[in-house]
XYZ file of C-alpha atoms in Angstrom:
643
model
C -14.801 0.188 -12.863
C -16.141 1.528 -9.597
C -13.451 1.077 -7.513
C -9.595 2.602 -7.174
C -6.784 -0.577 -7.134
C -3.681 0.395 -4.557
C -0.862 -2.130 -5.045
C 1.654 -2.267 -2.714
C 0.439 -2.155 1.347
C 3.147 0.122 2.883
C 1.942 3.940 4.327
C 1.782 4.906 0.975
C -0.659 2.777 -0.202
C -2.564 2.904 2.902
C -2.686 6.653 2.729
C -3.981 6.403 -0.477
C -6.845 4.060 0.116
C -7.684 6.111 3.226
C -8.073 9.161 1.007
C -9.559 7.554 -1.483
C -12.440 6.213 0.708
C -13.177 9.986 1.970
C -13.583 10.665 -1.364
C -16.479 8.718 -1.971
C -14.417 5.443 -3.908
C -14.443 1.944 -3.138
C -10.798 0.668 -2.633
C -8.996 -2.852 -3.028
C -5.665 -2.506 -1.497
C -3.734 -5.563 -2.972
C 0.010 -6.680 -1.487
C 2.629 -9.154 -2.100
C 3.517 -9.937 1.126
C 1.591 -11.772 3.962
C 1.457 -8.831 5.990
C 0.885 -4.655 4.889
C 3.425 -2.405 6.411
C 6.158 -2.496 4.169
C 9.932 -0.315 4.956
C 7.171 1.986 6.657
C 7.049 0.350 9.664
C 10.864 0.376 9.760
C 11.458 4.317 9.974
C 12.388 5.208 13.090
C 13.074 8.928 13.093
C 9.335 10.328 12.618
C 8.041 12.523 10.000
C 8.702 16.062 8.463
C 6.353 19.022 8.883
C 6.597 22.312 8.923
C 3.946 24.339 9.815
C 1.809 21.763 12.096
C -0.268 21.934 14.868
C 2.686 20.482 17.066
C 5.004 23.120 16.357
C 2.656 25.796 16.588
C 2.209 24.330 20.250
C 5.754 24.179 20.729
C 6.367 28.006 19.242
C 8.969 26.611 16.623
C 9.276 29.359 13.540
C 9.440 27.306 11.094
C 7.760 27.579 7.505
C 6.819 25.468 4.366
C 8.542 27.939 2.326
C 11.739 27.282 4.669
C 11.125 23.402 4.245
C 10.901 24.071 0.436
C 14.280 25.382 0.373
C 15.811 22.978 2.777
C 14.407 20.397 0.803
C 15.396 22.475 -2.732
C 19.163 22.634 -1.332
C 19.028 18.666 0.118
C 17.513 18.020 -3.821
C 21.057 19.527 -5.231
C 20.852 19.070 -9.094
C 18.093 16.386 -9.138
C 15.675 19.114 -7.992
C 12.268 19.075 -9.139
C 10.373 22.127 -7.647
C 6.630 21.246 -8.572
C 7.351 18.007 -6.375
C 9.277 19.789 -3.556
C 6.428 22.451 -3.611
C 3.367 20.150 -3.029
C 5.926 17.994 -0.541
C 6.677 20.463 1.806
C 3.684 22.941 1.337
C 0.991 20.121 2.184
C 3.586 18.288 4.961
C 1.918 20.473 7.971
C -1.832 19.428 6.807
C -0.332 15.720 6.352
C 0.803 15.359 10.047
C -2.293 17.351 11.006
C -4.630 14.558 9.091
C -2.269 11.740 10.781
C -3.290 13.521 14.441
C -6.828 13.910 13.931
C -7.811 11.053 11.550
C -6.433 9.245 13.268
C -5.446 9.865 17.049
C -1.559 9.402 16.623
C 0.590 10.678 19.044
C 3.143 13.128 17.236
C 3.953 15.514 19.779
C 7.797 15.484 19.949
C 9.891 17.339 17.751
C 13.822 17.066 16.667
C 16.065 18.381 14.259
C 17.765 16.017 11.669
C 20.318 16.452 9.988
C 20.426 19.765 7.130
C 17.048 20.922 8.380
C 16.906 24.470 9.366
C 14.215 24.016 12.566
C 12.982 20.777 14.075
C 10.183 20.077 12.404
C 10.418 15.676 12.616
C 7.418 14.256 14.370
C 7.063 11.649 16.035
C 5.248 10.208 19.222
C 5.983 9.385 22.882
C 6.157 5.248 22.366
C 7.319 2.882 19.770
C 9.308 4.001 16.783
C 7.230 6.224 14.848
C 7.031 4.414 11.305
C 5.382 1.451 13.233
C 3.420 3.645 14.832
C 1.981 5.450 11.957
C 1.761 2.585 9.875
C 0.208 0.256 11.813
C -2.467 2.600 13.091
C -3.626 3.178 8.845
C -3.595 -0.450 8.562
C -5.518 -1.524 11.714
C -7.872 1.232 10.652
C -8.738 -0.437 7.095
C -8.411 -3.207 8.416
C -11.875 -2.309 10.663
C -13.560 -0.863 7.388
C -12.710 -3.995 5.469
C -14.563 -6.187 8.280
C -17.764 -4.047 7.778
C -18.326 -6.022 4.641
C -19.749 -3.053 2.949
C -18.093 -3.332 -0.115
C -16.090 -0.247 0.565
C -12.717 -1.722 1.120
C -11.255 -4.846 0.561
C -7.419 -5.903 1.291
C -6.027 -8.880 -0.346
C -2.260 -9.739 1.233
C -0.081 -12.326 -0.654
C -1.555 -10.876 -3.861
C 1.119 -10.657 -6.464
C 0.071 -8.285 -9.563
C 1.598 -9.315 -12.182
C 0.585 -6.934 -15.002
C -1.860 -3.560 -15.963
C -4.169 -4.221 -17.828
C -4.533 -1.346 -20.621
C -7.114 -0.277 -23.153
C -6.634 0.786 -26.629
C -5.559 4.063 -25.591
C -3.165 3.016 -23.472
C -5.243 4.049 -20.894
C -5.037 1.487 -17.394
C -8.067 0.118 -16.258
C -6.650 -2.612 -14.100
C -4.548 -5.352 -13.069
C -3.932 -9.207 -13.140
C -2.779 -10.426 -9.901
C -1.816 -14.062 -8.266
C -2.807 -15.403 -5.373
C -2.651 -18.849 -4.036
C -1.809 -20.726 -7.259
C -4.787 -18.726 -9.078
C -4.927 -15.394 -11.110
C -7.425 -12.769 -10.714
C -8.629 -9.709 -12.378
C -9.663 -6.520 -10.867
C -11.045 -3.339 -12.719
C -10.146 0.025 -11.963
C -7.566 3.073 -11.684
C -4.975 2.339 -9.875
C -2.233 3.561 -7.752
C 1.556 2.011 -7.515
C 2.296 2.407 -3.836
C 5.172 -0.548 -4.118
C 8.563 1.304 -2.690
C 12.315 1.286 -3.859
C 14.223 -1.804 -5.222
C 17.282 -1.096 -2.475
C 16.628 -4.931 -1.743
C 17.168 -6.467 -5.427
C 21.059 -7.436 -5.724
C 20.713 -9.508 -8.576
C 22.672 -9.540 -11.505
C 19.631 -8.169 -13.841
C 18.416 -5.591 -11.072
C 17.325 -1.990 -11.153
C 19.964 -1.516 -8.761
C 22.860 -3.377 -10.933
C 21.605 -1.124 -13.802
C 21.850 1.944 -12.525
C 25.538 1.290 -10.252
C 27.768 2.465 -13.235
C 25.574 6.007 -13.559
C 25.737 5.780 -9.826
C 29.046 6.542 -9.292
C 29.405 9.069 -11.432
C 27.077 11.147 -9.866
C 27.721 14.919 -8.902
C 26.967 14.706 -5.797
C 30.528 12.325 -5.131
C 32.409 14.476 -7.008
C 35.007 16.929 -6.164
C 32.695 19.812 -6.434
C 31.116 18.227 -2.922
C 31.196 19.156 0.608
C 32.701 16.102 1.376
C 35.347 16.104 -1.337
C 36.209 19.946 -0.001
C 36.458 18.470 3.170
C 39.183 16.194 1.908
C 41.452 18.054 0.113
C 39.604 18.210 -3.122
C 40.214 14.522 -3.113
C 37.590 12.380 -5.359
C 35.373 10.141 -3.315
C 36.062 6.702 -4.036
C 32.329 4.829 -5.314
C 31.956 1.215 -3.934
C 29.524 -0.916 -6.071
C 25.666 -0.418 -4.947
C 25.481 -4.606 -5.033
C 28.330 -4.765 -2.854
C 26.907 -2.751 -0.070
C 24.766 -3.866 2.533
C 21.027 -2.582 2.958
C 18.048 -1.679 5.345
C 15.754 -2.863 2.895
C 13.402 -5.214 3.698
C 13.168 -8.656 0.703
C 10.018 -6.980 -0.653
C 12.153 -4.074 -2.222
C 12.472 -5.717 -5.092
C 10.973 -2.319 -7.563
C 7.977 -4.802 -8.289
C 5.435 -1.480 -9.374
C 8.180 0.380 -11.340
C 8.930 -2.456 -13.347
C 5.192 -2.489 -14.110
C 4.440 0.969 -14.479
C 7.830 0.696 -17.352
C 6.110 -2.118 -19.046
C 2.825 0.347 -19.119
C 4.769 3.273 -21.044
C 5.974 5.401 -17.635
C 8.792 7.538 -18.273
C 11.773 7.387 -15.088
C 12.974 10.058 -12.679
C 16.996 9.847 -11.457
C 16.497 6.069 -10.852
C 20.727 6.109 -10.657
C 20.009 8.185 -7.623
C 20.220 5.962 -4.412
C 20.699 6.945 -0.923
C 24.073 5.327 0.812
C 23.084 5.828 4.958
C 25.979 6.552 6.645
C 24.652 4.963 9.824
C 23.464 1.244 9.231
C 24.244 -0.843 12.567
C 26.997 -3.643 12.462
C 25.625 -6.384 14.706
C 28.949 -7.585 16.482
C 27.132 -11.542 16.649
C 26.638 -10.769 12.487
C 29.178 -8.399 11.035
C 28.760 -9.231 7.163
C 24.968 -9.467 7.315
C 23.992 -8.156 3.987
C 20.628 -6.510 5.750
C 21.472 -4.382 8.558
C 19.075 -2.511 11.044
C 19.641 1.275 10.787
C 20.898 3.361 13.494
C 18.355 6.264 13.788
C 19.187 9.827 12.176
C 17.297 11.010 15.386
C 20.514 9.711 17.177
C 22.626 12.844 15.777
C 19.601 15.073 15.617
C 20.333 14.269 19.762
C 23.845 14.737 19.643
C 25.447 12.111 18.869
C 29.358 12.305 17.885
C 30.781 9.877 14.898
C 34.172 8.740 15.609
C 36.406 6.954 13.733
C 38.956 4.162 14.640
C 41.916 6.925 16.197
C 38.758 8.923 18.604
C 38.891 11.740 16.112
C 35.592 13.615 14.777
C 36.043 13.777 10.887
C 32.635 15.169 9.710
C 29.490 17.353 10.505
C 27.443 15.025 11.570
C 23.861 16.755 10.933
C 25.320 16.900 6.883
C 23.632 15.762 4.467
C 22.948 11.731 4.250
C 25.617 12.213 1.279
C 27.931 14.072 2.253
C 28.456 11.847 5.689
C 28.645 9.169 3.975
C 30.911 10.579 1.566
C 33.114 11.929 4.273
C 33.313 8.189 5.419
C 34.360 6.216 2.476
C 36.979 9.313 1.689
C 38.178 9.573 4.838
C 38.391 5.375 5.076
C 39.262 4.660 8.704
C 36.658 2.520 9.360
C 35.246 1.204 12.330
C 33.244 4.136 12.894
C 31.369 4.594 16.238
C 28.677 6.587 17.110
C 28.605 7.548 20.615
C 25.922 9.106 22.513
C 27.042 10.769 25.964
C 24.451 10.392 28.931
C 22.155 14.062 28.107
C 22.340 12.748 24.485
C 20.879 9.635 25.727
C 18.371 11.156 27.561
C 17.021 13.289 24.694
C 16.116 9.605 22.932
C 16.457 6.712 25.625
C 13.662 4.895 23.841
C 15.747 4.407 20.655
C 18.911 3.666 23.299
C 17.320 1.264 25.045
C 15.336 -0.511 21.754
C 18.979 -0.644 20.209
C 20.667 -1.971 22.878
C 18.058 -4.733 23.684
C 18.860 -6.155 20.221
C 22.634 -6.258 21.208
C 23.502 -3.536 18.491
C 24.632 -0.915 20.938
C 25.934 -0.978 24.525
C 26.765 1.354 27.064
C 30.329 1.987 28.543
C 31.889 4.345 30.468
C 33.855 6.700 28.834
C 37.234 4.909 29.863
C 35.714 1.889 28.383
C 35.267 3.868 25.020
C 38.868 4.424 24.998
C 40.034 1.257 25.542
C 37.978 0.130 23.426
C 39.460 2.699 20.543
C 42.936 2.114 21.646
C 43.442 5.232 22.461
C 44.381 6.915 25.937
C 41.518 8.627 27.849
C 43.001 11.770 27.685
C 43.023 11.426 23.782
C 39.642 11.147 23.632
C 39.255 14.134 26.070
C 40.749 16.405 23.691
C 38.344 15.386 20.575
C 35.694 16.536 23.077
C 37.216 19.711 24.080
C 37.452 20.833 20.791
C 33.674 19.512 20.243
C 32.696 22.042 23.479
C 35.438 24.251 22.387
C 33.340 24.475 18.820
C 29.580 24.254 20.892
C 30.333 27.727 22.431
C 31.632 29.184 19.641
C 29.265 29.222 16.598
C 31.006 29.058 13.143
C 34.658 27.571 14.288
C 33.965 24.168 14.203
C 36.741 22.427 12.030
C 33.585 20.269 10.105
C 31.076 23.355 9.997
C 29.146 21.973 12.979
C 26.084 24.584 12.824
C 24.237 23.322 15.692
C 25.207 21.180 18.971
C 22.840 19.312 21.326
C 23.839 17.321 24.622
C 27.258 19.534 25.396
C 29.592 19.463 26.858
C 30.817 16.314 25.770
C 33.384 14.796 28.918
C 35.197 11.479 29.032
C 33.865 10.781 32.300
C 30.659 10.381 31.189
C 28.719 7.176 30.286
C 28.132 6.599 26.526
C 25.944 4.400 24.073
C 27.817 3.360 21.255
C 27.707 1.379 17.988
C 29.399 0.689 14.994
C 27.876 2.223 12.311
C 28.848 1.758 8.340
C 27.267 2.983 5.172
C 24.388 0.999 3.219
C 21.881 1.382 0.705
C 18.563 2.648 2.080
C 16.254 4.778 0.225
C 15.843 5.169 -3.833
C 14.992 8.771 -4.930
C 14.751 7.208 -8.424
C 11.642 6.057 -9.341
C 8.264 6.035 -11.338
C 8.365 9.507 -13.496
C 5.022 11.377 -12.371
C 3.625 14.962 -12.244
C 2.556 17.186 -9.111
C -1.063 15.255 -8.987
C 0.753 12.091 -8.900
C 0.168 10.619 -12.589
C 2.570 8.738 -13.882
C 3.933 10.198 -17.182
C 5.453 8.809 -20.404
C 8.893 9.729 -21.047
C 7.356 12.366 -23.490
C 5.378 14.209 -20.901
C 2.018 12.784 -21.003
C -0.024 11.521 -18.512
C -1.299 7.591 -18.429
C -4.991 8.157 -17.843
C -5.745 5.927 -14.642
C -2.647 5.013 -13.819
C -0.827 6.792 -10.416
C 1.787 6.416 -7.973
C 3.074 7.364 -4.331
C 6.176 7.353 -1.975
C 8.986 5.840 -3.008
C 8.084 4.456 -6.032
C 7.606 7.796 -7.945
C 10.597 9.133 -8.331
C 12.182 13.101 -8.154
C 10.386 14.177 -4.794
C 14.274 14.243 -2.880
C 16.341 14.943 -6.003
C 20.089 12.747 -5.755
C 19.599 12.719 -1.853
C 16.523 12.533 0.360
C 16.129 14.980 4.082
C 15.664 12.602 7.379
C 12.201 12.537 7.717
C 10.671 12.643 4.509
C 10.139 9.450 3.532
C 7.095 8.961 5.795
C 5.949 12.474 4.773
C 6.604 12.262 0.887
C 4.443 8.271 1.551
C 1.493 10.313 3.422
C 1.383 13.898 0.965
C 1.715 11.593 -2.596
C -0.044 8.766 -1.187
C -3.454 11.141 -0.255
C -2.590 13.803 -3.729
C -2.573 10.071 -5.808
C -5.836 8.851 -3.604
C -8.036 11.982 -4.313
C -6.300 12.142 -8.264
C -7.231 8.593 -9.019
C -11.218 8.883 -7.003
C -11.711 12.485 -9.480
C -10.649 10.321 -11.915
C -12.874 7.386 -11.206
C -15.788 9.782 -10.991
C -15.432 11.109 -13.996
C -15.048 7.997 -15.882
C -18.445 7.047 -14.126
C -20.182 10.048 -14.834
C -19.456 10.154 -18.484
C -20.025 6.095 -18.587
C -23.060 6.593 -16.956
C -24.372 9.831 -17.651
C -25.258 9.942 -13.866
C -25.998 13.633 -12.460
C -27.999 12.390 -9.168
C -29.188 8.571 -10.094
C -29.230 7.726 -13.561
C -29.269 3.942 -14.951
C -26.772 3.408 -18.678
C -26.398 -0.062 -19.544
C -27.138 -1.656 -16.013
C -24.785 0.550 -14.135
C -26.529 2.782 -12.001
C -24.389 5.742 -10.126
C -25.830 7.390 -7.125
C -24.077 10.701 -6.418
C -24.677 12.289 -2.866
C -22.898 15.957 -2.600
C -23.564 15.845 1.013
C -21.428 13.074 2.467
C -19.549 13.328 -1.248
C -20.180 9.921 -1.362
C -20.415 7.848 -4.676
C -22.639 4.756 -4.686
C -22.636 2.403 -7.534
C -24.804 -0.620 -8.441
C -24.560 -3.410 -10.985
C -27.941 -4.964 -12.903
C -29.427 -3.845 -9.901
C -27.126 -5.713 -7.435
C -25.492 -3.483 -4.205
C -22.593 -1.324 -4.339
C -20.478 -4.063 -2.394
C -20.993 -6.314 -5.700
C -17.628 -7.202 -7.583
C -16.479 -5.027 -10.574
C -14.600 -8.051 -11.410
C -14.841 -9.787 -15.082
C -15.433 -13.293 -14.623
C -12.442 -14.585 -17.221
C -12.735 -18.456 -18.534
C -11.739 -20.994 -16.237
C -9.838 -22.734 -18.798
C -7.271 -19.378 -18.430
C -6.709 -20.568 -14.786
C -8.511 -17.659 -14.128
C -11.240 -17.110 -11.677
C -13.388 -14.157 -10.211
C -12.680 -12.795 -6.497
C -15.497 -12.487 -3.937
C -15.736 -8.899 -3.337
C -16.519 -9.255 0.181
C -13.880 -11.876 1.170
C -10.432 -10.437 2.819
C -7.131 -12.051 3.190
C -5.433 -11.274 6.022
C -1.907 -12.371 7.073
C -0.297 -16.260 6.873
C -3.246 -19.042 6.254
C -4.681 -16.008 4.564
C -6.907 -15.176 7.385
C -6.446 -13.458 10.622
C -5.579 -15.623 14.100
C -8.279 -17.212 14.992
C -7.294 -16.099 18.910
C -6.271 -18.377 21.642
C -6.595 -22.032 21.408
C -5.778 -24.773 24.157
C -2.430 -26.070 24.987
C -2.134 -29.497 27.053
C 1.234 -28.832 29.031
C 3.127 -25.327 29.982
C 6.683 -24.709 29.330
C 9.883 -23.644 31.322
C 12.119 -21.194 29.936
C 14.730 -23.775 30.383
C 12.701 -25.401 27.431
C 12.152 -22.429 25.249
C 16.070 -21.727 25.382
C 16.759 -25.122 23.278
C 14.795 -23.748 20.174
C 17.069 -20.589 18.986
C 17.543 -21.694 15.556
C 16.032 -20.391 11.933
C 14.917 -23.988 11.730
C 13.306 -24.422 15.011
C 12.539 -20.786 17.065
C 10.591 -20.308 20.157
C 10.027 -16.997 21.893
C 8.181 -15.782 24.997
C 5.681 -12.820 25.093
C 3.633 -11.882 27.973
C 3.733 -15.353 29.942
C 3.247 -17.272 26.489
C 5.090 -19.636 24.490
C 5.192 -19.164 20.843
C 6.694 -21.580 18.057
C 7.371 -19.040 15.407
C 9.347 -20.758 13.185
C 7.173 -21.020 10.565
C 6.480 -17.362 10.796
C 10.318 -16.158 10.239
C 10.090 -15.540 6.638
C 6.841 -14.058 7.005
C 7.948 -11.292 9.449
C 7.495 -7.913 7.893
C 10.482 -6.985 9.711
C 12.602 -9.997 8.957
C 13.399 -13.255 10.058
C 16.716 -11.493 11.848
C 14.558 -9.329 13.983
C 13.020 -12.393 15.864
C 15.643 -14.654 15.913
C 17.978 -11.865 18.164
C 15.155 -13.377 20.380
C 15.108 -17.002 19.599
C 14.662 -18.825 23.016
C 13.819 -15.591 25.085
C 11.603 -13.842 26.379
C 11.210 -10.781 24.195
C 8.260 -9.404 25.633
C 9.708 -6.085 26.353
C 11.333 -5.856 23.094
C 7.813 -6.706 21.369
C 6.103 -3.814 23.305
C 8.491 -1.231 22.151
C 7.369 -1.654 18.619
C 3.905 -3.508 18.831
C 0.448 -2.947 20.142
C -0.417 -5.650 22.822
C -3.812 -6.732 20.305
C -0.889 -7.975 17.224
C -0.618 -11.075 19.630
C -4.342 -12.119 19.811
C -5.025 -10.842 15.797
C -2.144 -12.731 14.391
C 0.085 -14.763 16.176
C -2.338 -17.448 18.107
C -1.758 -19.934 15.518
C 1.991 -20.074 16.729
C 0.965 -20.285 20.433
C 2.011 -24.054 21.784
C 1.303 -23.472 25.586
C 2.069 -20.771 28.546
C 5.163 -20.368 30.581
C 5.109 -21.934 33.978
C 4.306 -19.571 36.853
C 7.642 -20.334 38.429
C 9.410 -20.486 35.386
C 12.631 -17.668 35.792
C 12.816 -15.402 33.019
């Protein structure tokens, strides 16, 4: 056992194996799908901090003990204040370790909604999620390729139990890959998300949508409800909603971590977005990109079908959604006026590329609503009207961005419509991140982060803390579970500075807190994995071997191609059974790689048979093309080829 196990490869489980590692541990990252990211690399609002080097730059007065409350109020009755605490109190050193770890680019700052100051991150390019995310993983990535034995990241790994002592303690897991199962030794960290994606009958999510609907936070005691007349919000069924959630979400790690004796936190408590995009080509699609809550934070206006405002729309993620299913006069728009646009054209122009949202002149907006301009002139008087005049806005408005608001204005609009998108519920754990029994106890060795442990947000999560709650839980669970590893190898071992027990021999360096371990007198980059009989189907992994995207290696970088390609060409192969796209002058066949897509197969095939080049750049580093999509590559456009 000389090594910490993170299952699940999202930027929870890659902040924990990054923490882990400066502690002195070995790491195996292990994850189900062929690539790491996870929902991560989805969230496109940035991440919560208050107290971090960016706003001390930027002079904003805001505090963790503001955060706390905001947070605390957010929480409602689902509250947990040791989790909030270490949340919001370590959020500013978070983003801080994000900046200098590892040279992201958080330097802009908004205001989502029910936050008190701006205090969401994110950078100058690409959504920040992706960002973030993919900077973590391309790091490991590098250590892994050292071949040091330090880290090793397995994708398309599938663990399939713990493995547990007689005391219940875990001390590691049994995991499939490629037709063969595998055993690895060590604590380990559940880092595996929500289950927002699993609709089936004998789901998490069906088993929990009765509880669901009866929660306080839809009752008549709400905002929303108040809003309405004291009316009671009527529930639709979780599984008949659409999602965000990517297929992964399936609650693979809190299904395990149940089956290990964990106790559960609020799991009936899942987070209805109130703005999931309706793709006009798609309306119906069960998985739905979500509209950014940076939109709002820009000022952004909701509108329902008659051009009338009928909510605050920095509320709560409940209580807009609430408003919306109470107030039932669906299609709902979101509209962003040209300064509003301005404050987040990168989102705008990302949305709008995918055909989600357009831009129209205001007289187009009201022709589009049915409704005569000078109708929807008046809903944005009384917007100004309420801008100007702090405290008479009809919804409790608190604050206003991008005013005035005029009809003869240009506007970027889509239809927006609640969906699942974020699980509070989750993995019952304590402040250190150890997953405890429904008694109270801790599970020696056993640890979680993000969304899988539950009780962090309470019944309804702030914009711009899922990223945060990954990074704070996923580093409190990565230095919990290496303290924990050293102790079990300095009481196994008896080691002080270099001591030899049984043919383990422990090397601890206080300098470089460093922790190096050897085996019978092999390296520290041998395998702490048992050998189990080969009649079991079982078989031992090479420590030093990594498995990295589809093929289970990386692309092997460019490769010949006889004949180059017209665009009229690639524009014949736009289906989910044959797909084509163009990036940077090249012709890809990625057909085979739709189900693979961390994103989806949806996101590429808005792209089937064009070139998406643009589109790529706004979420991707140029390098993803050489590292892992060469194997798709069937030839280059022609030079005189129009795009």
């Amino acid at each position: 056992m000389s090594q910490v196990i993170v299952v699940g490869g999202g930027l929870a489980g890659m902040s924990a194996a990054h923490t882990a590692l400066e502690q002195g541990a070995r790491v195996l990252v292990l994850d189900k799908s062929p690539f790491c990211g996870g929902n991560s690399t989805k969230a496109t609002s940035g991440i919560n901090a208050a107290g971090s080097k960016t706003q001390r730059v930027l002079n904003i007065p805001d505090t963790p003990e503001q955060f706390e409350k905001d947070t605390t109020f957010s929480a409602a009755e689902g509250a947990r204040p040791d989790l909030i605490k270490v949340l919001t109190h370590q959020s500013g050193p978070a983003v801080d370790w994000l900046i200098d770890a590892f040279d992201l680019d958080l330097s802009i700052i908004a205001r989502l909604a029910a936050h008190t100051h701006p205090r969401t991150h994110r950078g100058k390019e690409r959504f920040p999620g992706m960002a973030i995310t993919y900077r973590l993983m391309e790091k490991l990535e590098e250590i892994c390729a050292q071949k040091d034995g330090r880290a090793r990241l397995f994708n398309k790994a599938r663990v399939t139990e713990l493995i547990q002592n007689d005391n219940g303690e875990v001390v590691g897991v049994v995991f499939e890959k490629g037709g063969k199962t595998f055993k690895e030794y060590g604590p380990v960290v559940i880092a595996t998300g929500g289950f927002g994606a699993d609709f089936s009958e004998d789901s998490l999510l069906s088993s929990v949508s009765e509880q669901f609907a009866g929660m306080e936070a839809w009752s008549v005691t709400s905002r929303a409800a108040k809003q309405s007349g004291g009316k009671k919000i009527p529930m639709p069924n979780l599984l008949s909603l659409p999602t965000t959630n990517g297929p992964h979400c399936t609650g693979d790690g809190i299904k395990l971590a149940l089956k290990a004796g964990s106790g559960t936190f609020d799991l009936h408590a899942v987070q209805i977005h109130p703005t999931g995009i309706v793709d006009p080509a798609e309306p119906d699609a069960k998985v739905k990109f979500l509209a950014a809550e940076a939109l709002r934070g820009s000022g952004g206006i909701i509108l329902d079908r008659d051009g009338n405002r009928f909510c605050d729309e920095l509320g709560k993620r409940d209580y807009v959604s609430g408003r919306m299913f109470v107030h039932d006069k669906a299609p709902y728009r979101l509209c962003l006026n040209g300064k509003a646009t301005d404050l987040i054209s990168w989102h705008c122009e990302h949305y709008t590329g995918r055909g989600l949202m357009k831009k129209v002149s205001g007289a187009e907006l009201a022709k589009e609503l049915n409704v005569a301009p000078s109708k929807l002139q008046k809903t944005f008087d009384e917007y100004n009207r309420a801008a100007k005049n702090p405290g008479t806005d009809k919804w409790d408005k608190k604050f206003f961005e991008a005013t005035p608001v005029n009809v003869d204005d240009n506007f970027h609009v889509c239809i927006i419509t609640p969906l699942v998108h974020y699980c509070m519920g989750g993995v019952a754990g304590n402040k250190e991140a150890e997953v405890i029994t429904p008694a109270g106890q801790s599970i020696p060795g056993l640890y979680v982060a993000g969304e899988a442990l539950g009780g962090v947000h309470g019944v309804n999560r702030l914009g711009g803390s899922s990223l945060l709650d990954c990074v704070v839980y996923g580093r409190v669970a990565g230095k919990t579970s290496s303290k924990f590893l050293l102790n079990k190898l300095i009481q196994g071992g008896g080691a002080t500075g270099g001591s030899s027990v049984n043919g383990i021999n422990v090397k601890i360096s206080p300098n470089d807190k460093s922790v190096t371990v050897s085996w019978g007198g092999a390296s520290s980059g041998s395998s702490s994995t048992d050998a189990v009989p080969e009649d079991n189907g079982e078989a031992e992994v090479d420590p030093n071997q990594q498995f990295y995207g589809t093929g289970d290696k990386k692309s092997g970088g460019s490769k010949a191609a006889a004949k180059t390609y017209t665009m009229d060409e690639v524009s014949k192969h736009t289906t989910k059974d044959d797909c084509w796209v163009v990036l940077h002058g090249k012709v890809f066949n990625i057909t085979d790689f739709l189900d693979d897509h961390p994103g989806g197969a949806k996101a590429i095939l808005l792209y089937g048979g064009k070139d998406a080049s643009k589109e790529f750049d706004m979420l991707h580093k140029p390098d993803i093309i050489d590292k892992y999509a060469m194997d798709y590559f069937v030839g280059p456009l022609a030079a005189d080829s129009k795009l």
